[in-house]
Short mmCIF file of C-alpha atoms in Angstrom, two decimals:
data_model
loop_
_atom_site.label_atom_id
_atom_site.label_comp_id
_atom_site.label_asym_id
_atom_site.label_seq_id
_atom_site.Cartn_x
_atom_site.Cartn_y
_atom_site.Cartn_z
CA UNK A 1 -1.76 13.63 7.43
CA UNK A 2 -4.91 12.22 6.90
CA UNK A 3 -6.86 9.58 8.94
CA UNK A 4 -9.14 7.35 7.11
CA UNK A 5 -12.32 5.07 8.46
CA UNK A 6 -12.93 2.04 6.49
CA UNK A 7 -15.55 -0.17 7.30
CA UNK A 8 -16.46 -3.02 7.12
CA UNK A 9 -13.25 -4.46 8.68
CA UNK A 10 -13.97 -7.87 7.91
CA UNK A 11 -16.87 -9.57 6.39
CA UNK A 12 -17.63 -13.46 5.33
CA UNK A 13 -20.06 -13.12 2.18
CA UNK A 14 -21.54 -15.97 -0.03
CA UNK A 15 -20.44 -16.69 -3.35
CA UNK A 16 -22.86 -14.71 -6.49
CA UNK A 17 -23.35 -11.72 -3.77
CA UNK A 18 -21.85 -8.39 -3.49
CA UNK A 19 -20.58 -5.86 -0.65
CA UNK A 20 -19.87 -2.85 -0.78
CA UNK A 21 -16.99 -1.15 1.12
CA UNK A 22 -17.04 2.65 2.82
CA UNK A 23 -14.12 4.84 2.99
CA UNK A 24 -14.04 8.07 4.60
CA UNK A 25 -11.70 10.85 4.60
CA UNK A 26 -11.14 13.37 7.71
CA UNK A 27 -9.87 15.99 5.20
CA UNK A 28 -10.94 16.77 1.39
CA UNK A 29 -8.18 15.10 -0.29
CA UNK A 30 -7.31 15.13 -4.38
CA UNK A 31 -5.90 11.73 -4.94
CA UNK A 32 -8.43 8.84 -3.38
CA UNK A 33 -7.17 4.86 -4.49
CA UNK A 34 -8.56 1.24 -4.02
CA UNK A 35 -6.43 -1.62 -3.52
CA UNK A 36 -6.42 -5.29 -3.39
CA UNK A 37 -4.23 -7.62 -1.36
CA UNK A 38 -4.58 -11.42 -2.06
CA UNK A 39 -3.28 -13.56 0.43
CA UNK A 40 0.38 -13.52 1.07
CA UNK A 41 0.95 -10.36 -1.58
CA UNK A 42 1.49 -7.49 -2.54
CA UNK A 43 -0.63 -4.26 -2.99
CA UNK A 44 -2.08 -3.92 -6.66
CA UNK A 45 -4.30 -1.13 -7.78
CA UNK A 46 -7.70 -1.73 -8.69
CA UNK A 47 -9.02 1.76 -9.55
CA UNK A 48 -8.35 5.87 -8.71
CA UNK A 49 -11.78 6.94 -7.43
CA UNK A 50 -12.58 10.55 -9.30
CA UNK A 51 -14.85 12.90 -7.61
CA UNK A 52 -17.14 13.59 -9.67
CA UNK A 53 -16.90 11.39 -12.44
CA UNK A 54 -16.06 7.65 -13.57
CA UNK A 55 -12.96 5.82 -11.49
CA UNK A 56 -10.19 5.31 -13.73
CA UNK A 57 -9.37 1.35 -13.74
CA UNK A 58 -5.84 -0.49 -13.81
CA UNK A 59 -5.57 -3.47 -16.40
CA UNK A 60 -7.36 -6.27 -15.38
CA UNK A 61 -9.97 -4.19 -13.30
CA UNK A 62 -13.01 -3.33 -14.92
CA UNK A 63 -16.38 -1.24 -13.47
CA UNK A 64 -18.74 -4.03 -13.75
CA UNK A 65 -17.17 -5.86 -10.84
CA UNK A 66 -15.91 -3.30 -9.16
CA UNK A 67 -17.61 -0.45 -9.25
CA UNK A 68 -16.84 2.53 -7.29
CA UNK A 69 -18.64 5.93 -6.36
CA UNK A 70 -16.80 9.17 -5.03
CA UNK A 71 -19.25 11.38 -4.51
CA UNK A 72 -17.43 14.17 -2.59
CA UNK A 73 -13.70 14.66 -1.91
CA UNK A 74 -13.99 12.56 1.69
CA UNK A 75 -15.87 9.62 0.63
CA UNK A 76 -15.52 6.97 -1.71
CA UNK A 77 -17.12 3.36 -1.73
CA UNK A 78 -15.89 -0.23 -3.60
CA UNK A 79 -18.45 -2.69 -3.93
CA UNK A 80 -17.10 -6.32 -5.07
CA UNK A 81 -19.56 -7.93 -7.01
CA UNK A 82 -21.16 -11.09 -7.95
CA UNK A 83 -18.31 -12.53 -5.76
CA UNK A 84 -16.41 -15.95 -6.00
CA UNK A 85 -13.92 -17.48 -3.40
CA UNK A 86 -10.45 -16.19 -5.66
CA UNK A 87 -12.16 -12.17 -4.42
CA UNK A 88 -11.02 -13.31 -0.87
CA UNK A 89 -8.56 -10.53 -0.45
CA UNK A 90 -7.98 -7.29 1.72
CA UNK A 91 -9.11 -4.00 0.08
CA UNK A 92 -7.39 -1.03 1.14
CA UNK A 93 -8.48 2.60 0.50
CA UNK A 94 -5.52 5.11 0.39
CA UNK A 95 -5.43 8.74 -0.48
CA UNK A 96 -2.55 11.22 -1.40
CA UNK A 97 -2.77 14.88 -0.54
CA UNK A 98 -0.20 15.81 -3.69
CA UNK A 99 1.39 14.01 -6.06
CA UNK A 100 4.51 13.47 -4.84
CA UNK A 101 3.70 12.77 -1.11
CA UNK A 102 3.35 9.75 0.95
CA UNK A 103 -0.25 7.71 0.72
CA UNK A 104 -2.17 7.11 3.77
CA UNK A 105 -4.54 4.34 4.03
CA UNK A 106 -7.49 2.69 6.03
CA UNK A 107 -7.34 -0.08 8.12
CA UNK A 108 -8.18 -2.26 4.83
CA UNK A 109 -11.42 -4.86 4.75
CA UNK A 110 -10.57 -8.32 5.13
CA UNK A 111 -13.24 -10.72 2.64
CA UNK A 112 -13.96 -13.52 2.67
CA UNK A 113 -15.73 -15.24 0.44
CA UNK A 114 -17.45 -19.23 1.24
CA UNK B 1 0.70 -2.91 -10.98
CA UNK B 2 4.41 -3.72 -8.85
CA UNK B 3 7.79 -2.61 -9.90
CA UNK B 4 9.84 -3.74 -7.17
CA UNK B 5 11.55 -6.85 -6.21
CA UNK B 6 12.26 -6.85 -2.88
CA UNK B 7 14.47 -9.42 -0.85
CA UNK B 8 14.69 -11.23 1.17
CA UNK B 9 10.99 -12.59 1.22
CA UNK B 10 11.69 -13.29 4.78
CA UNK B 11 13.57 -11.97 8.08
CA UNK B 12 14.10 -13.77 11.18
CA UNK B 13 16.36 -12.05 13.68
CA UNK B 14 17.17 -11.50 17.63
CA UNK B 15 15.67 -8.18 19.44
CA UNK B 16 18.52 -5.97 19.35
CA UNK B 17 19.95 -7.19 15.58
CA UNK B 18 19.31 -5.02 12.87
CA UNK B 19 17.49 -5.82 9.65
CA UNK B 20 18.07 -4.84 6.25
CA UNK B 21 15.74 -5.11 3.37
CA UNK B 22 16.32 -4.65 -0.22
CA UNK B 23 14.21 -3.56 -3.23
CA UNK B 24 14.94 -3.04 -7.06
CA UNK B 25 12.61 -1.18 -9.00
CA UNK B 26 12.14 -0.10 -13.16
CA UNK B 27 11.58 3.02 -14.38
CA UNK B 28 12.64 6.29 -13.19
CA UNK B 29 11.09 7.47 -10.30
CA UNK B 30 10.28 10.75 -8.54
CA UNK B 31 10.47 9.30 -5.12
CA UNK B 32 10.86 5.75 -3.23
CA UNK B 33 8.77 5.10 -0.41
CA UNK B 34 9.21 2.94 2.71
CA UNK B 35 5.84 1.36 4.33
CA UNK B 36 4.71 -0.67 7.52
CA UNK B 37 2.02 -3.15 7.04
CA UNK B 38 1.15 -5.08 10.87
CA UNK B 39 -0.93 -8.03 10.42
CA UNK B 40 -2.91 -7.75 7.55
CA UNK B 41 -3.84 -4.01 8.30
CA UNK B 42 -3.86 -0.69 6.87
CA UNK B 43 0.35 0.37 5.96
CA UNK B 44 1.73 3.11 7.58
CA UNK B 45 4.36 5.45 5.32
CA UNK B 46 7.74 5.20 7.57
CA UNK B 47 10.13 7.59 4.97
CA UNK B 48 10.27 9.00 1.89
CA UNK B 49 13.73 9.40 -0.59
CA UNK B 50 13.52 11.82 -3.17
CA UNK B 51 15.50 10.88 -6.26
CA UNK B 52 17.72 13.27 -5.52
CA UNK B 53 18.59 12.13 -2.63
CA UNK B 54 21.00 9.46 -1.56
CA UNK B 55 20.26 8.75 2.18
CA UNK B 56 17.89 9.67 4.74
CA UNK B 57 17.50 8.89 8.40
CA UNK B 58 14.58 8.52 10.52
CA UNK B 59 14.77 7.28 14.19
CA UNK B 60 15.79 3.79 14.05
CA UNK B 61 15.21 3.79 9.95
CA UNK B 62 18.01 4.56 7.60
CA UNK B 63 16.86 4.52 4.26
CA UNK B 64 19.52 4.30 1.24
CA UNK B 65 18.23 5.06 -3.03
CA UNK B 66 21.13 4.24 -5.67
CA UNK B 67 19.25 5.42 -8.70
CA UNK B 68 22.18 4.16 -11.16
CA UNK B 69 20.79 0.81 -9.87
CA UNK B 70 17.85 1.13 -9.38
CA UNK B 71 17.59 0.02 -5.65
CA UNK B 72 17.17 1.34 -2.42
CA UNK B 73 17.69 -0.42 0.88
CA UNK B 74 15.99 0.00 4.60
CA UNK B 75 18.14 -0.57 7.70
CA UNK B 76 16.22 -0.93 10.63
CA UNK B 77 18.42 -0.86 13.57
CA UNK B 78 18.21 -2.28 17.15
CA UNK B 79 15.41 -3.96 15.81
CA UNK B 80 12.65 -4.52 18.82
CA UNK B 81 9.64 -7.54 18.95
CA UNK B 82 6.96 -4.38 17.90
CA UNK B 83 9.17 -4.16 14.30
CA UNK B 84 7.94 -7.39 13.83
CA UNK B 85 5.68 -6.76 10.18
CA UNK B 86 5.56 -6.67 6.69
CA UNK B 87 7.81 -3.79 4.98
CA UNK B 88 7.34 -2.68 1.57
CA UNK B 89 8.79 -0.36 -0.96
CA UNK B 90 6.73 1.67 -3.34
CA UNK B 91 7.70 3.69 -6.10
CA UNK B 92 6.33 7.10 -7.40
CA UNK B 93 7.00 7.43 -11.27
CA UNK B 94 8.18 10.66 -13.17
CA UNK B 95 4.52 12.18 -14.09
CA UNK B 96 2.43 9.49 -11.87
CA UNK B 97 0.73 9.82 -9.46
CA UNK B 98 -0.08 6.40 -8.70
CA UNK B 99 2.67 4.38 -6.26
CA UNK B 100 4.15 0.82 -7.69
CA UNK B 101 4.40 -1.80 -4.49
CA UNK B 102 7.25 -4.03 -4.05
CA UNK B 103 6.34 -7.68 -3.24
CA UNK B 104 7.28 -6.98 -0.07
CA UNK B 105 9.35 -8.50 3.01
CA UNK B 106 7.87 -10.13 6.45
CA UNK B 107 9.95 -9.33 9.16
CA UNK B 108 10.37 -11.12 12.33
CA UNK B 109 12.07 -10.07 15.67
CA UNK B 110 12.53 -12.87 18.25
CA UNK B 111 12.54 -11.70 21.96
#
């Protein structure tokens, strides 16, 4: 198992700025994942964080707003930029030890954003 | 991006009852996975079904995969007021390592 500290837990931010979320791992893991829950749904993936080089982004996800760093195999960070009120979401940082294992994930970041 | 339908979107039912959740899913999968989400916060991974695999049992969780179908179902029995969440299913592909979420069903146990 892994246990994972995410922080900020919540934050209210103003519209055109950006925040950037902290996710750290207990354990070195392989497999380290941002998500984004919008109010009332499901879990879709923004991005696999790759230590060591660029994240890999789902459709629809792109670097310039979210761009994320993984500089080491316990730490990764998602910052949400130039923000607007539809970004008002939880993000949820998850890692995998193999590939065919269960996911564990942080306490997720709850934005808001006026 | 999801795979998985899940129904119903909603469970009300009596402390004691049990609840059972559905989900249908796509493509073939390497596993099917069964998670906890209280609140709004982080999920926790209840059980895991290999696709070879037809059942599993965990505590209070029974856990069923028809992959002819393409849908597995969770049982939770003698349900208590702390099962009271969100339970979703998420799928591992053949080859990916990424996990599909279902959209998911809020579950709540009256005392």
């Amino acid at each position: 198992s892994a246990v994972i500290s995410q922080k900020p837990s919540r934050d209210i931010c103003q519209r055109g700025t950006s925040l950037t979320i902290q996710c750290q791992v207990d354990s070195q893991v392989t497999m380290m994942f941002w998500y984004r829950q919008q109010p009332g749904q499901s879990l879709t993936l923004i991005a696999t964080a790759n230590q060591g080089s660029e994240a890999t982004y789902e459709s629809g996800f792109v670097i310039d707003k979210f761009p994320i760093s993984r500089p080491n195999l316990t730490f990764s960070t998602l910052t949400v930029s130039n923000m607007s009120p539809e970004d008002s979401s939880i993000y949820l940082c998850s890692v995998k030890g193999q590939m065919n294992t269960e996911a564990f994930f942080g306490q997720g970041t709850r934005l808001t954003v006026v | 991006s999801q795979q998985g339908e899940e129904d119903p979107q909603a469970l009300s039912i009596q402390e004691g009852e049990n609840a059972t959740m559905n989900c249908s899913y796509k493509t073939s999968i390497n596993n099917l996975q069964w998670y906890r989400q209280n609140s709004g916060r982080g999920l926790v991974h209840l059980i895991l079904i290999r696709s070879n695999e037809r059942e599993k049992h965990s505590g209070r969780l029974r856990v069923t995969l028809d992959t002819s179908k393409k849908s597995s179902s969770l049982l939770i029995t003698a349900s208590r007021a702390a099962d009271t969440a969100s339970y979703f299913c998420a799928t591992a592909s053949i080859g990916d390592y990424k996990l599909s979420f279902g959209a998911g069903t809020t579950v709540t146990v009256r005392a």
